[in-house]
Amino acid sequence: MSSFKILITSQKGGVGKSTVAANLAAFVRRLGQSVTLIDFDTHASSSNWLNRAPEIGVSVQHHLLPLEQGGKRPILDARLHLRRAAERADVVVCDLTWIDAIASELMLEFDLVIVPTSVSEIELSATAGFLNRHRWVFDTIILHSAPTLLMCPTRVHAEQLRSDVFSNQRFPVSFMLAPPVLEAQSARDMFERGYLIDLPDACGASFNEFGKAVMAALDMRQANLASREANKTTTNLSSIVRQPLHQPTASKMVTVSSQASILGRHRLQKMRADATSGKSTLVPAQATTNSLASMRIPQFFKRMSMGMSTK
């Protein structure tokens, strides 16, 4: 099986992107997978975190893309580093602050694109705009190789879990919603000293839940691709090419709560199947109580739908 490639990206700073990248790499490594982190950011926060924290076995690379050269050079360099890393690791995690000089097609190199976002109205609007500019990448009707998009609420405070103020916010593409990663001073104290997965508090529990959701999303993607490959000879291509590029479809109007439930159900089904077969599983027995629902996903996220706002 080829490497899984995960991109963690956003156009805004301060949303915890590098924190998610470094600690997700550590989470996957703890599962026994070989992991490479590629840090494309100038500040090198995620690579510095892994290099200075206690050794966990993640291979760390820091590469600056030649953005000043423009054209295809940045994406060609990124592809080269990504493909070399994928030859030696089970999972490659990339940390990249997105700028307009980077071609959208780079996202097609990845299996999973994770977009961290705070839950402020301004940040959600900016995230929706970012996704709208790259929406063709996630159009699974046209592109069979489209990456899975996973939205990750980060630095979430307890009171925001009960917020309902942004219920009208809509997004232009379908996505899965990860459990929120909670804000805590303990997380900031762990910078370059340790890993969120080892925190004994609610923040640590929330990050472990997020990590399990990422692995479930990758597992679902692998199963879907295998099913698609098996059935591609019966695919009616003529019905696909007649569809306009951004024609709203039933699948794109699925609510986030439904998508989140799909992810949660998949994790529980995998746990039960592994238990029946006697295999070990990545999802512990307490997953029933520590499911996506028990993380209290904010009501306004639950009611977001996949489509631009019609207001």
mmCIF file of C-alpha atoms in Angstrom:
data_model
loop_
_atom_site.group_PDB
_atom_site.id
_atom_site.type_symbol
_atom_site.label_atom_id
_atom_site.label_comp_id
_atom_site.label_asym_id
_atom_site.label_seq_id
_atom_site.Cartn_x
_atom_site.Cartn_y
_atom_site.Cartn_z
ATOM 1 C CA MET A 1 0.000 0.000 0.000
ATOM 2 C CA SER A 2 1.305 3.474 -0.845
ATOM 3 C CA SER A 3 1.914 6.183 1.737
ATOM 4 C CA PHE A 4 -0.883 8.274 3.141
ATOM 5 C CA LYS A 5 -0.180 11.954 2.540
ATOM 6 C CA ILE A 6 -1.784 14.564 4.796
ATOM 7 C CA LEU A 7 -1.707 18.325 4.206
ATOM 8 C CA ILE A 8 -2.436 20.675 7.099
ATOM 9 C CA THR A 9 -2.987 24.144 5.700
ATOM 10 C CA SER A 10 -4.626 27.511 6.165
ATOM 11 C CA GLN A 11 -4.106 31.040 4.885
ATOM 12 C CA LYS A 12 -4.384 32.512 8.370
ATOM 13 C CA GLY A 13 -1.937 32.328 11.232
ATOM 14 C CA GLY A 14 -2.839 31.743 14.833
ATOM 15 C CA VAL A 15 -5.240 28.858 14.254
ATOM 16 C CA GLY A 16 -2.930 26.150 15.607
ATOM 17 C CA LYS A 17 -1.867 24.725 12.251
ATOM 18 C CA SER A 18 1.701 23.898 13.291
ATOM 19 C CA THR A 19 0.493 22.549 16.633
ATOM 20 C CA VAL A 20 -1.873 20.198 14.815
ATOM 21 C CA ALA A 21 0.846 19.131 12.341
ATOM 22 C CA ALA A 22 3.520 18.330 14.930
ATOM 23 C CA ASN A 23 1.183 16.575 17.318
ATOM 24 C CA LEU A 24 -0.655 14.613 14.630
ATOM 25 C CA ALA A 25 2.723 13.306 13.430
ATOM 26 C CA ALA A 26 3.456 12.236 17.008
ATOM 27 C CA PHE A 27 0.016 10.623 17.343
ATOM 28 C CA VAL A 28 0.456 8.539 14.182
ATOM 29 C CA ARG A 29 3.984 7.546 15.198
ATOM 30 C CA ARG A 30 2.666 6.261 18.523
ATOM 31 C CA LEU A 31 0.398 3.949 16.537
ATOM 32 C CA GLY A 32 3.499 2.250 15.154
ATOM 33 C CA GLN A 33 3.477 3.868 11.719
ATOM 34 C CA SER A 34 6.617 5.365 10.182
ATOM 35 C CA VAL A 35 6.026 9.118 9.824
ATOM 36 C CA THR A 36 7.736 12.013 8.072
ATOM 37 C CA LEU A 37 6.826 15.618 8.808
ATOM 38 C CA ILE A 38 7.597 18.120 6.044
ATOM 39 C CA ASP A 39 7.515 21.698 7.299
ATOM 40 C CA PHE A 40 7.202 24.195 4.436
ATOM 41 C CA ASP A 41 6.724 27.230 6.709
ATOM 42 C CA THR A 42 9.306 29.958 7.174
ATOM 43 C CA HIS A 43 8.976 29.965 10.961
ATOM 44 C CA ALA A 44 9.512 26.181 11.146
ATOM 45 C CA SER A 45 7.267 25.888 14.209
ATOM 46 C CA SER A 46 6.160 22.287 13.673
ATOM 47 C CA SER A 47 9.629 21.008 12.767
ATOM 48 C CA ASN A 48 11.201 22.855 15.708
ATOM 49 C CA TRP A 49 8.596 21.340 18.024
ATOM 50 C CA LEU A 50 9.469 17.792 16.965
ATOM 51 C CA ASN A 51 13.216 18.414 16.876
ATOM 52 C CA ARG A 52 13.349 19.886 20.395
ATOM 53 C CA ALA A 53 10.733 17.775 22.176
ATOM 54 C CA PRO A 54 11.633 14.286 23.458
ATOM 55 C CA GLU A 55 12.494 11.967 20.558
ATOM 56 C CA ILE A 56 9.472 10.075 19.303
ATOM 57 C CA GLY A 57 10.790 8.657 16.024
ATOM 58 C CA VAL A 58 9.310 11.079 13.492
ATOM 59 C CA SER A 59 11.554 11.980 10.552
ATOM 60 C CA VAL A 60 11.552 15.790 10.295
ATOM 61 C CA GLN A 61 12.276 17.904 7.224
ATOM 62 C CA HIS A 62 12.170 21.668 6.781
ATOM 63 C CA HIS A 63 12.076 23.001 3.225
ATOM 64 C CA LEU A 64 11.372 26.536 2.032
ATOM 65 C CA LEU A 65 9.527 26.658 -1.275
ATOM 66 C CA PRO A 66 10.944 29.040 -3.941
ATOM 67 C CA LEU A 67 7.831 31.200 -3.926
ATOM 68 C CA GLU A 68 9.695 34.213 -5.286
ATOM 69 C CA GLN A 69 10.382 32.344 -8.529
ATOM 70 C CA GLY A 70 6.676 31.990 -9.227
ATOM 71 C CA GLY A 71 5.257 29.844 -11.976
ATOM 72 C CA LYS A 72 5.379 26.090 -11.503
ATOM 73 C CA ARG A 73 8.602 26.014 -9.496
ATOM 74 C CA PRO A 74 7.030 26.042 -5.985
ATOM 75 C CA ILE A 75 4.635 23.202 -6.762
ATOM 76 C CA LEU A 76 7.350 21.163 -8.498
ATOM 77 C CA ASP A 77 9.634 21.514 -5.480
ATOM 78 C CA ALA A 78 6.827 20.567 -3.098
ATOM 79 C CA ARG A 79 5.968 17.494 -5.162
ATOM 80 C CA LEU A 80 9.599 16.390 -5.207
ATOM 81 C CA HIS A 81 9.965 16.590 -1.417
ATOM 82 C CA LEU A 82 6.586 14.924 -0.882
ATOM 83 C CA ARG A 83 7.236 12.009 -3.202
ATOM 84 C CA ARG A 84 10.703 11.345 -1.794
ATOM 85 C CA ALA A 85 9.282 11.289 1.729
ATOM 86 C CA ALA A 86 6.425 9.001 0.657
ATOM 87 C CA GLU A 87 8.948 6.410 -0.528
ATOM 88 C CA ARG A 88 10.233 5.974 3.017
ATOM 89 C CA ALA A 89 7.269 6.579 5.322
ATOM 90 C CA ASP A 90 3.830 5.091 5.913
ATOM 91 C CA VAL A 91 2.395 8.554 6.564
ATOM 92 C CA VAL A 92 3.655 11.972 5.429
ATOM 93 C CA VAL A 93 2.340 15.052 7.238
ATOM 94 C CA CYS A 94 2.919 18.443 5.575
ATOM 95 C CA ASP A 95 2.630 21.804 7.318
ATOM 96 C CA LEU A 96 2.015 24.635 4.852
ATOM 97 C CA THR A 97 0.728 28.186 5.188
ATOM 98 C CA TRP A 98 -1.104 28.653 1.902
ATOM 99 C CA ILE A 99 -0.475 31.712 -0.256
ATOM 100 C CA ASP A 100 -1.868 32.610 -3.662
ATOM 101 C CA ALA A 101 1.482 31.910 -5.372
ATOM 102 C CA ILE A 102 0.899 28.187 -4.776
ATOM 103 C CA ALA A 103 -1.169 26.408 -7.423
ATOM 104 C CA SER A 104 -4.329 24.707 -6.144
ATOM 105 C CA GLU A 105 -3.350 21.497 -7.905
ATOM 106 C CA LEU A 106 -0.768 20.797 -5.189
ATOM 107 C CA MET A 107 -3.667 19.667 -2.995
ATOM 108 C CA LEU A 108 -4.306 16.823 -5.432
ATOM 109 C CA GLU A 109 -1.052 15.215 -4.260
ATOM 110 C CA PHE A 110 -2.646 14.498 -0.873
ATOM 111 C CA ASP A 111 -5.122 11.946 0.439
ATOM 112 C CA LEU A 112 -6.364 14.219 3.198
ATOM 113 C CA VAL A 113 -6.418 18.015 3.499
ATOM 114 C CA ILE A 114 -6.955 19.258 7.054
ATOM 115 C CA VAL A 115 -7.958 22.904 7.495
ATOM 116 C CA PRO A 116 -7.758 24.100 11.111
ATOM 117 C CA THR A 117 -10.071 26.990 11.962
ATOM 118 C CA SER A 118 -11.039 28.893 15.044
ATOM 119 C CA VAL A 119 -14.751 29.299 15.677
ATOM 120 C CA SER A 120 -14.919 33.076 15.416
ATOM 121 C CA GLU A 121 -17.228 34.605 12.821
ATOM 122 C CA ILE A 122 -14.331 36.334 11.044
ATOM 123 C CA GLU A 123 -12.243 33.164 10.894
ATOM 124 C CA LEU A 124 -15.116 31.020 9.638
ATOM 125 C CA SER A 125 -15.830 33.532 6.887
ATOM 126 C CA ALA A 126 -12.155 33.596 5.876
ATOM 127 C CA THR A 127 -12.035 29.797 5.848
ATOM 128 C CA ALA A 128 -15.140 29.623 3.647
ATOM 129 C CA GLY A 129 -13.513 32.094 1.241
ATOM 130 C CA PHE A 130 -10.295 30.049 1.155
ATOM 131 C CA LEU A 131 -12.196 26.862 0.350
ATOM 132 C CA ASN A 132 -14.262 28.628 -2.299
ATOM 133 C CA ARG A 133 -11.103 29.644 -4.160
ATOM 134 C CA HIS A 134 -9.977 26.021 -4.272
ATOM 135 C CA ARG A 135 -13.357 24.316 -4.521
ATOM 136 C CA TRP A 136 -12.598 22.571 -7.831
ATOM 137 C CA VAL A 137 -9.972 20.482 -6.021
ATOM 138 C CA PHE A 138 -12.628 18.807 -3.874
ATOM 139 C CA ASP A 139 -15.171 18.265 -6.653
ATOM 140 C CA THR A 140 -15.373 14.496 -6.461
ATOM 141 C CA ILE A 141 -17.850 14.349 -9.339
ATOM 142 C CA ILE A 142 -15.199 15.512 -11.766
ATOM 143 C CA LEU A 143 -11.976 14.413 -10.054
ATOM 144 C CA HIS A 144 -11.711 10.812 -8.919
ATOM 145 C CA SER A 145 -8.429 11.690 -7.196
ATOM 146 C CA ALA A 146 -9.880 14.546 -5.150
ATOM 147 C CA PRO A 147 -8.547 14.621 -1.572
ATOM 148 C CA THR A 148 -10.789 14.218 1.435
ATOM 149 C CA LEU A 149 -11.355 17.520 3.238
ATOM 150 C CA LEU A 150 -11.400 17.512 7.028
ATOM 151 C CA MET A 151 -12.280 20.684 8.950
ATOM 152 C CA CYS A 152 -10.771 20.920 12.429
ATOM 153 C CA PRO A 153 -12.091 23.456 14.976
ATOM 154 C CA THR A 154 -9.023 24.463 17.019
ATOM 155 C CA ARG A 155 -8.305 26.418 20.180
ATOM 156 C CA VAL A 156 -11.934 26.013 21.150
ATOM 157 C CA HIS A 157 -13.029 27.311 24.568
ATOM 158 C CA ALA A 158 -15.667 25.577 26.669
ATOM 159 C CA GLU A 159 -18.194 28.368 26.187
ATOM 160 C CA GLN A 160 -17.801 28.132 22.398
ATOM 161 C CA LEU A 161 -18.948 24.518 22.507
ATOM 162 C CA ARG A 162 -22.359 25.834 23.487
ATOM 163 C CA SER A 163 -22.395 28.704 20.994
ATOM 164 C CA ASP A 164 -25.134 28.942 18.401
ATOM 165 C CA VAL A 165 -24.311 32.378 16.982
ATOM 166 C CA PHE A 166 -22.935 31.294 13.594
ATOM 167 C CA SER A 167 -25.661 28.879 12.537
ATOM 168 C CA ASN A 168 -26.125 30.572 9.142
ATOM 169 C CA GLN A 169 -22.507 30.103 8.013
ATOM 170 C CA ARG A 170 -22.219 27.880 4.953
ATOM 171 C CA PHE A 171 -19.282 26.409 3.081
ATOM 172 C CA PRO A 172 -18.828 25.827 -0.665
ATOM 173 C CA VAL A 173 -17.620 22.213 -0.541
ATOM 174 C CA SER A 174 -18.416 18.978 1.235
ATOM 175 C CA PHE A 175 -16.203 18.157 4.175
ATOM 176 C CA MET A 176 -15.951 16.002 7.260
ATOM 177 C CA LEU A 177 -15.823 17.642 10.646
ATOM 178 C CA ALA A 178 -13.193 16.545 13.163
ATOM 179 C CA PRO A 179 -13.764 16.730 16.916
ATOM 180 C CA PRO A 180 -12.678 20.125 18.269
ATOM 181 C CA VAL A 181 -9.221 20.581 19.769
ATOM 182 C CA LEU A 182 -9.688 22.458 23.021
ATOM 183 C CA GLU A 183 -7.720 25.514 24.108
ATOM 184 C CA ALA A 184 -5.603 25.176 27.251
ATOM 185 C CA GLN A 185 -2.527 26.700 28.843
ATOM 186 C CA SER A 186 -1.194 23.161 29.145
ATOM 187 C CA ALA A 187 -1.033 22.941 25.334
ATOM 188 C CA ARG A 188 1.070 26.092 25.112
ATOM 189 C CA ASP A 189 3.327 24.770 27.868
ATOM 190 C CA MET A 190 3.965 21.649 25.784
ATOM 191 C CA PHE A 191 5.552 23.613 22.906
ATOM 192 C CA GLU A 192 8.914 21.991 22.123
ATOM 193 C CA ARG A 193 8.700 20.102 25.438
ATOM 194 C CA GLY A 194 6.255 17.285 24.845
ATOM 195 C CA TYR A 195 3.067 16.269 23.044
ATOM 196 C CA LEU A 196 -0.607 17.017 23.453
ATOM 197 C CA ILE A 197 -1.402 13.300 23.320
ATOM 198 C CA ASP A 198 0.270 12.941 26.725
ATOM 199 C CA LEU A 199 -1.720 15.689 28.454
ATOM 200 C CA PRO A 200 -3.970 14.205 31.163
ATOM 201 C CA ASP A 201 -6.547 16.994 30.821
ATOM 202 C CA ALA A 202 -9.483 17.758 28.506
ATOM 203 C CA CYS A 203 -7.162 19.292 25.909
ATOM 204 C CA GLY A 204 -5.147 16.076 25.689
ATOM 205 C CA ALA A 205 -8.312 13.997 25.457
ATOM 206 C CA SER A 206 -9.652 16.233 22.686
ATOM 207 C CA PHE A 207 -6.454 15.899 20.635
ATOM 208 C CA ASN A 208 -6.445 12.120 20.988
ATOM 209 C CA GLU A 209 -10.048 12.104 19.799
ATOM 210 C CA PHE A 210 -9.038 14.281 16.862
ATOM 211 C CA GLY A 211 -6.207 11.878 15.980
ATOM 212 C CA LYS A 212 -8.562 8.912 15.964
ATOM 213 C CA ALA A 213 -10.936 10.802 13.663
ATOM 214 C CA VAL A 214 -8.080 11.493 11.225
ATOM 215 C CA MET A 215 -7.192 7.790 11.105
ATOM 216 C CA ALA A 216 -10.844 6.896 10.587
ATOM 217 C CA ALA A 217 -11.079 9.393 7.710
ATOM 218 C CA LEU A 218 -8.025 7.822 6.061
ATOM 219 C CA ASP A 219 -9.496 4.363 6.583
ATOM 220 C CA MET A 220 -12.762 5.469 4.983
ATOM 221 C CA ARG A 221 -10.900 6.985 2.039
ATOM 222 C CA GLN A 222 -8.956 3.791 1.440
ATOM 223 C CA ALA A 223 -12.153 1.732 1.519
ATOM 224 C CA ASN A 224 -13.943 4.140 -0.834
ATOM 225 C CA LEU A 225 -11.073 4.162 -3.326
ATOM 226 C CA ALA A 226 -10.917 0.362 -3.303
ATOM 227 C CA SER A 227 -14.663 0.168 -3.905
ATOM 228 C CA ARG A 228 -14.462 2.732 -6.697
ATOM 229 C CA GLU A 229 -11.640 0.840 -8.377
ATOM 230 C CA ALA A 230 -13.637 -2.394 -8.229
ATOM 231 C CA ASN A 231 -16.676 -0.749 -9.772
ATOM 232 C CA LYS A 232 -15.075 1.608 -12.278
ATOM 233 C CA THR A 233 -15.841 -0.658 -15.214
ATOM 234 C CA THR A 234 -19.545 -0.092 -14.554
ATOM 235 C CA THR A 235 -19.255 3.672 -14.076
ATOM 236 C CA ASN A 236 -21.404 5.641 -16.488
ATOM 237 C CA LEU A 237 -18.907 8.304 -17.517
ATOM 238 C CA SER A 238 -21.341 10.008 -19.863
ATOM 239 C CA SER A 239 -23.579 10.969 -16.950
ATOM 240 C CA ILE A 240 -20.574 12.472 -15.148
ATOM 241 C CA VAL A 241 -19.210 14.675 -17.911
ATOM 242 C CA ARG A 242 -22.608 16.223 -18.576
ATOM 243 C CA GLN A 243 -22.717 17.698 -15.071
ATOM 244 C CA PRO A 244 -21.635 21.350 -14.688
ATOM 245 C CA LEU A 245 -18.477 21.757 -12.627
ATOM 246 C CA HIS A 246 -20.192 23.263 -9.588
ATOM 247 C CA GLN A 247 -23.689 21.890 -10.011
ATOM 248 C CA PRO A 248 -25.169 21.438 -6.497
ATOM 249 C CA THR A 249 -25.716 17.774 -5.779
ATOM 250 C CA ALA A 250 -27.490 15.864 -3.071
ATOM 251 C CA SER A 251 -24.160 14.772 -1.590
ATOM 252 C CA LYS A 252 -23.019 18.381 -1.302
ATOM 253 C CA MET A 253 -26.073 19.359 0.686
ATOM 254 C CA VAL A 254 -25.388 16.834 3.460
ATOM 255 C CA THR A 255 -25.161 18.620 6.787
ATOM 256 C CA VAL A 256 -22.012 18.604 8.853
ATOM 257 C CA SER A 257 -23.773 16.711 11.601
ATOM 258 C CA SER A 258 -24.525 13.934 9.104
ATOM 259 C CA GLN A 259 -20.928 13.880 7.882
ATOM 260 C CA ALA A 260 -19.640 13.829 11.446
ATOM 261 C CA SER A 261 -22.021 10.981 12.255
ATOM 262 C CA ILE A 262 -20.733 9.037 9.255
ATOM 263 C CA LEU A 263 -17.192 9.385 10.546
ATOM 264 C CA GLY A 264 -18.175 8.411 14.065
ATOM 265 C CA ARG A 265 -20.213 5.399 12.923
ATOM 266 C CA HIS A 266 -17.343 4.211 10.763
ATOM 267 C CA ARG A 267 -14.999 4.271 13.744
ATOM 268 C CA LEU A 268 -17.416 2.306 15.914
ATOM 269 C CA GLN A 269 -18.077 -0.235 13.152
ATOM 270 C CA LYS A 270 -14.356 -0.767 12.701
ATOM 271 C CA MET A 271 -13.945 -1.235 16.450
ATOM 272 C CA ARG A 272 -16.712 -3.850 16.535
ATOM 273 C CA ALA A 273 -15.366 -5.662 13.455
ATOM 274 C CA ASP A 274 -11.870 -5.815 14.913
ATOM 275 C CA ALA A 275 -13.205 -7.035 18.237
ATOM 276 C CA THR A 276 -15.146 -9.808 16.494
ATOM 277 C CA SER A 277 -12.109 -10.915 14.501
ATOM 278 C CA GLY A 278 -9.809 -10.723 17.506
ATOM 279 C CA LYS A 279 -7.653 -8.028 15.902
ATOM 280 C CA SER A 280 -6.304 -5.042 17.756
ATOM 281 C CA THR A 281 -7.912 -1.746 16.831
ATOM 282 C CA LEU A 282 -6.868 1.884 16.769
ATOM 283 C CA VAL A 283 -10.145 2.808 18.467
ATOM 284 C CA PRO A 284 -10.283 1.903 22.181
ATOM 285 C CA ALA A 285 -13.274 0.376 23.898
ATOM 286 C CA GLN A 286 -14.273 3.707 25.439
ATOM 287 C CA ALA A 287 -14.901 5.103 21.947
ATOM 288 C CA THR A 288 -18.632 4.629 22.520
ATOM 289 C CA THR A 289 -18.618 7.280 25.229
ATOM 290 C CA ASN A 290 -15.782 9.368 23.752
ATOM 291 C CA SER A 291 -17.395 9.593 20.340
ATOM 292 C CA LEU A 292 -17.794 12.697 18.226
ATOM 293 C CA ALA A 293 -21.142 13.351 19.887
ATOM 294 C CA SER A 294 -19.648 13.312 23.381
ATOM 295 C CA MET A 295 -17.153 16.001 22.345
ATOM 296 C CA ARG A 296 -20.143 18.324 22.050
ATOM 297 C CA ILE A 297 -19.588 19.680 18.560
ATOM 298 C CA PRO A 298 -20.929 23.253 18.544
ATOM 299 C CA GLN A 299 -24.499 23.596 17.376
ATOM 300 C CA PHE A 300 -23.569 26.120 14.712
ATOM 301 C CA PHE A 301 -21.134 23.621 13.156
ATOM 302 C CA LYS A 302 -23.790 20.927 13.224
ATOM 303 C CA ARG A 303 -26.122 23.060 11.127
ATOM 304 C CA MET A 304 -23.617 24.207 8.521
ATOM 305 C CA SER A 305 -24.455 22.777 5.126
ATOM 306 C CA MET A 306 -22.310 22.180 2.091
ATOM 307 C CA GLY A 307 -23.074 25.046 -0.213
ATOM 308 C CA MET A 308 -22.612 28.788 -0.416
ATOM 309 C CA SER A 309 -24.886 30.904 1.741
ATOM 310 C CA THR A 310 -28.101 31.859 0.022
ATOM 311 C CA LYS A 311 -28.704 34.865 2.240
#
